[in-house]
Amino acid sequence: MPSVTPDQLSQTIVDALNALANRGSIAVSEGAIPAAVKVERPKNKEHGDYATNVALQLSKQAGLKPRDLAELLAQELKGREAISAVDIAGPGFINITVAAAAQGEIARAVVEVGSAYGTSDRFAGKRINLEFVSSNPTGPIHLGGGRWAPVGDSLARVFTAMGADVTREYYFNDHGAQIDRFSASLLAVAKGEDPPEDGYVGSYITDIVEQVVAAHPSVVDMPDDQAREVFRREGVELMFAEIKQTLRTFRVDFDVYFHEQSLHDSGAVERAIQRLTEMDNTYEAEGALWLRSEKYGDDKDRVIVKSDGHPAYISADLAYYLDKRERGFDLVVIMLGADHHGYVGRLMAMCQAFGDTPHENLEVLIGQLVNLVRDGQQVRMSKRAGNVVTLDDLIESVGVDAARYALVRYSSDSSIDLDLDLWARASSDNPVYYVQYAHARLASILRNATELGLAPAGQDFDPSLLSHPREGDLLRALAEFPRVLAAVAELREPHRLARYLEATAATFHRFYDVCRVLPHGDEDATDLHRARLLLVDATRIVFARGLQLLGVTAPERM
RNA sequence: GCGCCCGUAGCUCAGCUGGAUAGAGCAAUGGACUUCUAAUCCAUCGGUCGCAGGUUCGAAUCCUGCCGGGCGCGCCA
């Protein structure tokens, strides 16, 4: 008997609908029957293992009352293999109970494919560029951009699991006025002066000055222009190194570190502007060159070359986007903090001005702000950075696993307050420990089984033995995993994976509480022991894979 | 003034892109370890889903208008 996943159940229902239509039992036209129907897991256990609302959806077209259509469909489904009971409830829901044997097969199916379980080819052939964090090299990574570090990385991992060809990219804004302010700030501190207006402050500035002076003692005797240049070059280099180190510590490995300066040096900016001009998407006015962004949905037209002849900030973004597309990416995703959401309109307009399709070739994801809370008080100032809270602050307070998990656990649409005391705690209050503990427990059972010389059921596996309600719950949870990964990829929402793992951890702990896996003392091992061991094996695989996709370690012991 | 995000239990947040009696953790109270990790489990308590309309078989979810909070609205980057 094949295993029953929600997708397979959906297919079974579609087949049943087609059978009814072909027989003329329902008057639904060929194309009206969907390729897939919604199969849900009812919250109420009395509503079976799975439920579908398809009778409610199709009743109007079929010219039948929902319950009558449900009745016809239920009769059609009843004879099907793997389905043990079909009931109609409420306005026309069809509640399905799956045969234990078919459900038990899920354990075998998971173990057979191992860590590949849940992957698919739905993004096969798609080349995706993910740009995230992209914190300026004028200071440590702040939490606005830092929130995207684990989220973007996790998305990359899931896209890859869906067959996509993914590039993680970090954009260094190492050109322009802010870098000037940065080097001016370094110089001022070196000379014992107050930093300039809009300058950068914080102990990290002093650190950099000390390092630059130590490496280049002569800098203190240079004229300001020369000294500023040394501070600029060396200071930015030190910030690059520090940012990369933070990311490495955080287990976020970028494939490309892209420097804004290179777009200006290579002439890419001019080429992009020329391209837009050829497409009649620019015009000159008031001494500046403008992009016709309003025509493509932006609030207003935007200056791309200022009246002083210097390119505006957006000009590099034009060139950068074009560069990504020319490198062959079908989809360009840019992840920004909420403080940059005002930029979305012009980015989308830019995309369209190049002849591309917004939301298809370019997506901009906005992450709301992250606050840190300690002792019930919002952490406002960083020792390091003076005016912002940094990713390093979070990592130092709670560790890499908890920091990654805490940032990836919530919808990016919500601003969040992270309680540092909670996330630093090694207890069940802390969701990351709760999930990791489930994995450690599973690993422990498998370890003990090995010591007992007991192996999971193999060819002789009898899936119908896994008939305990807790086993059914756990099997259905495992069957959800592919759907969860698909939702994460489609919606670009990795927090769904974290929530799934938490719910599945709870399901597993409940199973563990009442279903003894290994034989007691000198008891002989039965087929049930070995079947449950297979289920444990499958569950551990899902936790290991899920945690890996979140970039969080899956400990063997805790 | 305009735009984006949020508003769900005392607190922190989910809610499978419209489904059935709205969920979890924490906090509070009371239980469960001679057996695979108690970093666990069970029970109880806790709600006008910000407010008001609308759409339909059905709305926390979609639409409109208010209220409240966050963040933005530059020839800065």
XYZ file of C-alpha atoms in Angstrom, chain A:
558
model
C 0.000 0.000 0.000
C 1.358 3.427 -0.842
C 1.770 6.012 1.887
C -0.790 8.766 2.138
C 0.384 12.326 1.995
C -1.951 15.306 1.713
C -0.869 15.764 -1.895
C -1.718 12.194 -2.723
C -5.048 12.545 -0.992
C -5.723 15.637 -3.052
C -5.021 13.612 -6.174
C -7.312 10.842 -5.014
C -10.131 13.332 -4.557
C -9.526 14.837 -7.974
C -9.637 11.365 -9.494
C -12.911 10.682 -7.731
C -14.395 13.941 -9.028
C -13.338 13.095 -12.558
C -14.841 9.655 -12.230
C -18.137 11.197 -11.176
C -18.052 13.675 -14.030
C -17.233 11.044 -16.644
C -20.073 8.911 -15.451
C -22.394 11.885 -15.683
C -23.208 11.787 -11.990
C -22.304 15.421 -11.640
C -22.711 18.058 -14.294
C -19.356 19.749 -14.034
C -17.518 20.653 -17.185
C -14.131 19.185 -17.967
C -12.099 22.240 -17.034
C -14.018 23.083 -13.887
C -12.467 20.333 -11.822
C -9.309 21.727 -10.264
C -5.976 19.984 -10.641
C -5.600 19.947 -6.883
C -8.056 20.393 -4.064
C -7.452 21.782 -0.643
C -6.778 19.091 1.925
C -6.651 20.368 5.471
C -5.860 18.882 8.813
C -8.921 19.540 10.944
C -8.303 21.115 14.311
C -10.979 18.936 15.854
C -10.042 15.257 16.090
C -13.652 14.238 15.594
C -13.367 15.543 12.059
C -11.082 12.775 10.922
C -7.481 12.880 9.790
C -8.024 15.137 6.826
C -10.845 17.270 5.500
C -11.712 18.871 2.195
C -14.104 21.684 1.403
C -14.241 20.840 -2.291
C -17.959 20.062 -2.210
C -18.619 23.577 -0.933
C -16.440 25.035 -3.655
C -17.945 23.123 -6.553
C -21.586 22.872 -5.512
C -22.687 25.937 -7.443
C -21.165 24.729 -10.716
C -22.479 21.233 -10.182
C -25.957 22.572 -9.574
C -26.196 20.564 -6.387
C -26.531 21.373 -2.744
C -23.119 21.135 -1.074
C -24.178 18.231 1.082
C -25.581 16.325 -1.898
C -22.379 16.746 -3.820
C -20.422 15.753 -0.728
C -22.560 12.630 -0.467
C -21.788 11.599 -4.049
C -18.102 12.241 -3.574
C -18.031 10.426 -0.266
C -19.538 7.317 -1.854
C -16.924 7.490 -4.583
C -14.101 7.823 -2.063
C -15.256 5.096 0.257
C -14.055 2.267 -1.883
C -10.619 3.739 -2.386
C -7.574 2.086 -1.022
C -5.924 3.795 1.943
C -9.145 5.457 3.053
C -10.859 3.799 5.971
C -13.719 6.187 6.633
C -15.461 9.120 4.977
C -17.957 11.354 6.755
C -19.892 14.432 5.824
C -20.232 17.189 8.342
C -21.418 20.734 8.692
C -22.379 22.543 5.510
C -20.625 19.968 3.319
C -17.157 19.207 4.595
C -15.849 15.768 3.775
C -13.881 14.273 6.621
C -11.518 11.494 5.752
C -9.914 8.952 8.001
C -6.849 7.277 6.589
C -6.110 3.587 6.985
C -3.405 3.076 9.597
C -1.338 1.003 7.216
C -1.268 3.724 4.580
C -0.358 6.298 7.180
C 2.366 4.151 8.672
C 4.018 3.956 5.285
C 4.995 7.580 5.673
C 7.707 6.518 8.118
C 9.230 4.199 5.558
C 8.914 6.773 2.798
C 10.819 9.344 4.860
C 13.618 7.002 5.825
C 14.002 5.792 2.247
C 14.785 9.260 0.913
C 16.507 10.533 4.050
C 17.515 14.172 4.069
C 15.990 14.601 0.603
C 12.540 14.213 2.150
C 10.467 17.319 1.569
C 12.518 18.573 -1.340
C 10.964 19.004 -4.739
C 11.743 20.280 -8.195
C 9.231 23.098 -8.251
C 12.002 25.694 -8.586
C 14.182 23.584 -10.849
C 15.936 25.612 -13.500
C 15.159 28.881 -11.747
C 18.087 31.157 -11.036
C 17.486 33.295 -7.969
C 19.615 36.110 -6.597
C 19.014 36.892 -2.950
C 20.432 40.144 -1.698
C 20.185 40.698 2.024
C 21.789 42.347 5.050
C 23.822 44.771 2.878
C 24.669 46.825 5.937
C 26.832 49.840 5.180
C 30.576 49.418 5.740
C 30.511 52.383 8.063
C 29.670 50.381 11.151
C 28.752 46.989 12.546
C 25.692 45.157 11.216
C 22.613 46.635 12.815
C 19.496 44.639 13.591
C 17.415 46.217 10.839
C 19.445 44.497 8.162
C 20.682 41.781 10.485
C 17.210 40.365 10.849
C 17.488 39.245 7.258
C 20.731 37.368 7.828
C 19.123 34.175 9.134
C 15.879 34.728 7.226
C 17.557 35.308 3.879
C 19.973 32.469 4.457
C 17.150 30.143 5.392
C 15.188 31.163 2.319
C 18.254 30.415 0.241
C 18.503 26.968 1.777
C 14.839 26.219 1.134
C 14.945 27.541 -2.433
C 17.929 25.303 -3.025
C 15.987 22.370 -1.608
C 13.294 23.191 -4.173
C 15.827 22.844 -6.929
C 16.630 26.501 -7.519
C 20.077 27.786 -8.391
C 20.593 30.358 -5.626
C 23.185 33.077 -5.138
C 23.450 34.876 -1.808
C 24.659 38.383 -2.299
C 25.768 41.249 -0.079
C 25.926 44.780 -1.447
C 28.505 47.082 0.073
C 27.616 50.754 -0.251
C 31.248 51.743 -0.358
C 30.766 54.838 -2.479
C 29.531 58.317 -1.843
C 28.834 60.781 0.894
C 28.389 58.380 3.780
C 31.846 56.980 3.250
C 33.118 60.551 3.276
C 31.379 61.137 6.568
C 32.827 57.895 7.878
C 36.404 58.821 7.011
C 35.897 62.339 8.294
C 34.678 60.890 11.579
C 37.758 58.690 11.858
C 40.031 61.612 11.150
C 38.319 63.812 13.687
C 38.646 61.198 16.424
C 42.286 60.673 15.507
C 42.891 64.369 15.964
C 40.969 64.469 19.207
C 38.245 66.626 17.690
C 34.493 66.252 17.868
C 33.077 64.155 15.033
C 31.374 66.142 12.281
C 27.644 66.762 12.077
C 25.948 63.544 10.847
C 29.187 61.749 11.607
C 29.595 58.282 13.047
C 30.105 57.712 16.750
C 30.681 54.757 19.017
C 33.514 52.825 20.513
C 34.035 50.929 17.273
C 35.154 54.191 15.640
C 37.850 54.596 18.283
C 38.867 50.959 17.770
C 39.312 51.510 14.075
C 41.277 54.707 14.545
C 43.626 52.926 16.923
C 44.139 50.077 14.489
C 44.765 52.373 11.548
C 47.186 54.505 13.518
C 49.004 51.420 14.776
C 49.410 50.111 11.220
C 50.222 53.499 9.708
C 51.899 55.669 12.377
C 52.717 58.317 9.800
C 49.027 59.065 9.270
C 49.000 61.475 12.197
C 51.537 63.716 10.470
C 49.840 63.791 7.076
C 47.820 66.683 5.718
C 44.088 66.200 6.313
C 43.311 65.221 2.736
C 45.905 62.484 2.678
C 45.103 61.280 6.183
C 41.408 61.136 5.421
C 42.177 58.994 2.383
C 44.197 56.576 4.515
C 41.400 56.394 7.070
C 38.855 55.876 4.340
C 40.727 53.056 2.661
C 41.853 51.295 5.816
C 38.719 51.979 7.811
C 36.391 50.574 5.182
C 38.657 47.564 4.815
C 38.507 46.922 8.556
C 34.722 47.242 8.523
C 34.467 44.781 5.621
C 36.542 42.322 7.593
C 34.507 42.777 10.722
C 31.171 42.461 8.957
C 32.304 39.327 7.168
C 33.518 37.897 10.454
C 30.163 38.552 12.090
C 28.396 36.824 9.223
C 30.776 33.889 9.356
C 30.136 33.527 13.071
C 26.442 33.646 12.283
C 26.864 30.865 9.689
C 25.658 33.040 6.843
C 27.927 32.517 3.882
C 27.508 34.876 0.976
C 28.500 33.789 -2.499
C 29.101 37.335 -3.675
C 30.177 40.468 -1.872
C 29.348 43.165 -4.358
C 30.943 46.602 -4.114
C 28.955 49.616 -5.216
C 32.209 51.311 -6.181
C 32.810 48.694 -8.860
C 29.667 49.813 -10.695
C 31.044 53.339 -10.945
C 34.550 52.188 -11.864
C 33.456 49.822 -14.607
C 31.127 52.225 -16.384
C 28.145 50.050 -15.552
C 26.295 53.059 -14.168
C 26.675 54.990 -17.431
C 25.612 51.961 -19.438
C 22.483 51.479 -17.364
C 21.547 55.122 -17.735
C 22.194 54.971 -21.451
C 19.999 51.927 -21.737
C 17.136 53.707 -20.010
C 17.654 56.769 -22.159
C 17.493 54.670 -25.317
C 14.199 53.314 -24.073
C 13.017 56.891 -23.615
C 12.644 56.409 -19.891
C 14.752 59.398 -18.889
C 14.578 63.133 -19.492
C 16.551 66.222 -18.565
C 15.083 68.960 -16.421
C 16.407 71.587 -14.054
C 19.929 70.592 -14.914
C 19.438 67.012 -13.776
C 18.647 63.720 -15.479
C 15.413 62.115 -14.354
C 13.943 58.624 -14.490
C 10.308 58.470 -15.614
C 9.480 56.402 -12.553
C 6.012 57.872 -12.030
C 5.009 56.365 -15.355
C 5.817 52.962 -13.842
C 3.920 53.353 -10.629
C 6.267 55.316 -8.397
C 5.018 58.381 -6.511
C 7.157 60.702 -8.565
C 9.981 60.843 -11.047
C 13.446 60.401 -9.574
C 16.718 62.138 -10.204
C 19.390 59.739 -11.392
C 22.100 62.281 -12.248
C 22.175 65.335 -10.052
C 22.548 68.842 -11.441
C 26.128 68.872 -10.145
C 26.857 65.996 -12.505
C 27.214 63.372 -9.815
C 25.113 60.225 -10.064
C 22.393 59.977 -7.448
C 22.286 56.907 -5.206
C 19.636 55.236 -7.303
C 21.868 55.217 -10.362
C 24.041 52.528 -8.825
C 20.932 50.505 -8.071
C 19.906 50.740 -11.703
C 23.262 49.400 -12.759
C 23.249 46.777 -10.036
C 19.862 45.431 -11.032
C 20.856 45.327 -14.664
C 24.063 43.568 -13.722
C 22.163 40.886 -11.846
C 19.815 40.312 -14.754
C 22.721 40.145 -17.172
C 24.331 37.558 -14.939
C 21.323 35.418 -15.776
C 19.096 35.614 -12.710
C 15.404 35.100 -13.436
C 14.392 36.402 -10.061
C 16.105 39.157 -8.113
C 15.072 39.423 -4.470
C 16.105 42.359 -2.317
C 15.464 42.255 1.413
C 15.331 45.556 3.220
C 14.574 46.918 6.646
C 11.361 48.822 7.256
C 13.297 52.077 7.281
C 13.870 51.564 3.553
C 10.376 50.599 2.510
C 9.900 53.983 0.880
C 12.371 52.755 -1.686
C 10.218 49.928 -2.966
C 8.186 52.029 -5.392
C 11.171 53.323 -7.288
C 12.838 49.908 -7.401
C 9.739 48.409 -8.960
C 9.481 51.319 -11.357
C 13.111 50.802 -12.291
C 12.445 47.145 -12.959
C 9.606 47.997 -15.280
C 11.570 50.769 -16.968
C 14.068 48.124 -18.031
C 11.224 46.175 -19.594
C 11.000 43.630 -16.803
C 7.984 42.591 -14.787
C 7.755 43.782 -11.179
C 7.053 41.036 -8.632
C 8.114 38.493 -11.203
C 11.697 39.462 -11.988
C 12.128 41.659 -8.935
C 10.779 41.208 -5.451
C 11.451 43.488 -2.531
C 10.847 42.045 0.909
C 10.497 44.400 3.849
C 11.362 43.293 7.367
C 9.916 45.246 10.260
C 12.082 46.423 13.091
C 13.613 44.334 15.840
C 13.891 45.566 19.413
C 15.871 43.898 22.129
C 14.440 43.788 25.624
C 16.411 43.077 28.772
C 14.938 43.139 32.282
C 11.736 44.380 30.744
C 13.487 47.428 29.351
C 14.119 48.099 25.698
C 17.816 47.989 24.847
C 18.349 51.281 23.074
C 22.010 51.916 22.903
C 24.791 49.648 21.913
C 28.131 49.946 23.671
C 29.738 49.188 20.365
C 27.866 51.321 17.956
C 26.595 54.185 20.022
C 23.237 54.707 18.388
C 22.143 51.345 17.038
C 21.762 47.827 18.378
C 23.939 45.407 16.468
C 23.721 41.812 15.401
C 26.858 41.176 17.448
C 25.040 42.396 20.557
C 22.346 39.791 19.991
C 24.776 36.978 19.253
C 26.882 37.785 22.302
C 23.801 37.832 24.507
C 22.156 34.576 23.444
C 24.516 32.618 21.185
C 24.346 31.797 17.490
C 21.634 29.125 17.544
C 19.237 31.135 19.681
C 19.956 34.344 17.773
C 19.283 32.740 14.426
C 16.202 30.991 15.670
C 14.823 34.065 17.418
C 15.138 36.129 14.256
C 13.705 33.500 11.942
C 10.784 32.481 14.157
C 8.594 35.489 13.507
C 6.912 36.815 10.413
C 9.073 39.530 8.888
C 5.923 41.620 8.598
C 5.763 41.979 12.364
C 8.035 44.139 14.398
C 9.313 42.089 17.285
C 10.613 42.518 20.814
C 13.178 39.876 21.684
C 13.544 39.157 25.373
C 17.268 38.530 25.762
C 16.781 36.904 29.156
C 14.394 34.387 27.620
C 16.485 33.575 24.577
C 19.634 33.144 26.651
C 17.933 30.694 28.960
C 18.690 26.983 28.630
C 15.180 25.831 29.407
C 11.961 24.844 27.773
C 10.736 28.446 27.800
C 13.169 28.927 25.020
C 11.678 27.616 21.756
C 15.016 26.778 20.207
C 15.859 24.459 23.082
C 12.461 22.867 22.897
C 13.014 21.925 19.271
C 16.635 20.933 19.701
C 15.722 18.813 22.679
C 13.299 16.838 20.550
C 16.137 16.068 18.174
C 18.473 15.117 21.002
C 15.858 12.786 22.457
C 15.363 11.124 19.091
C 19.086 10.751 18.620
C 19.332 9.269 22.083
C 16.733 6.602 21.347
C 18.524 5.634 18.145
C 21.835 5.523 19.999
C 20.402 3.277 22.677
C 18.853 1.043 20.044
C 22.219 0.592 18.412
C 23.685 -0.428 21.768
C 20.914 -2.981 22.129
C 21.688 -4.270 18.659
C 18.197 -3.269 17.590
C 17.622 -1.917 14.087
C 14.547 -0.137 12.716
C 12.100 -2.302 10.830
C 13.197 -2.980 7.265
C 11.601 -5.015 4.485
C 9.346 -6.708 7.001
C 7.995 -3.389 8.299
C 4.282 -3.661 9.046
C 2.931 -0.100 8.864
C -0.411 -1.077 10.350
C 1.329 -1.587 13.694
C 1.650 2.198 14.028
C -1.996 2.543 14.940
C -1.767 4.402 18.240
C -3.373 7.876 18.076
C -0.041 9.477 19.042
C 1.675 7.587 16.263
C -0.951 8.784 13.820
C -0.469 12.363 14.977
C 3.257 12.094 14.489
C 2.971 10.436 11.079
C 0.609 13.121 9.858
C 2.992 15.761 11.166
C 5.826 14.221 9.153
C 3.570 14.130 6.103
C 3.114 17.899 6.428
C 6.808 18.663 6.058
C 6.873 18.901 2.238
C 3.876 21.220 2.262
C 5.541 23.419 4.861
C 8.699 23.736 2.807
C 6.649 24.531 -0.268
C 4.797 27.258 1.632
C 8.060 28.694 2.939
C 9.382 28.913 -0.604
C 6.201 30.245 -2.204
C 5.481 32.842 0.457
C 9.122 33.605 1.317
C 8.283 32.994 4.955
C 10.779 30.802 6.797
C 9.077 31.423 10.125
C 6.570 28.803 9.050
C 9.272 26.172 9.221
C 10.219 27.163 12.761
C 6.602 27.036 13.871
C 6.146 23.693 12.206
C 9.154 22.283 14.040
C 7.820 23.553 17.353
C 4.426 21.985 16.755
C 6.008 18.755 15.607
C 8.311 18.727 18.638
C 5.217 18.901 20.831
C 3.649 16.075 18.831
C 6.756 13.982 19.229
C 7.067 14.612 22.981
C 3.456 13.524 23.414
C 4.166 10.369 21.440
C 7.262 9.717 23.515
C 5.265 10.122 26.690
C 2.947 7.212 25.980
C 4.569 5.076 23.277
C 7.526 3.135 24.513
C 9.991 2.690 21.658
C 12.677 0.369 23.021
C 12.051 -2.846 24.943
C 12.279 -2.664 28.709
C 15.183 -4.381 30.453
C 15.360 -8.002 29.324
C 12.133 -7.858 27.353
C 12.359 -9.220 23.801
C 12.136 -6.775 20.933
C 8.861 -7.018 19.026
C 7.852 -5.904 15.565
C 6.122 -2.958 17.206
C 9.389 -1.851 18.840
C 11.102 -1.992 15.498
C 8.259 -0.229 13.713
C 8.369 2.569 16.267
C 12.108 2.754 15.862
C 11.548 3.344 12.172
C 9.146 6.135 13.060
C 11.747 7.623 15.400
C 14.321 7.399 12.643
C 11.982 9.212 10.251
C 11.168 11.874 12.823
C 14.810 12.533 13.548
C 15.448 12.955 9.834
C 12.760 15.626 9.608
C 14.086 17.527 12.634
C 17.658 17.348 11.434
C 16.658 18.584 8.007
C 14.334 21.265 9.332
C 16.934 22.655 11.700
C 19.561 22.509 8.991
C 17.326 24.567 6.717
C 17.081 27.140 9.500
C 20.844 27.084 9.992
C 20.466 25.907 13.569
C 22.450 22.965 14.938
C 20.717 19.671 15.650
C 22.527 18.342 18.739
C 22.871 14.600 19.315
C 22.859 15.163 23.075
C 21.880 17.989 25.377
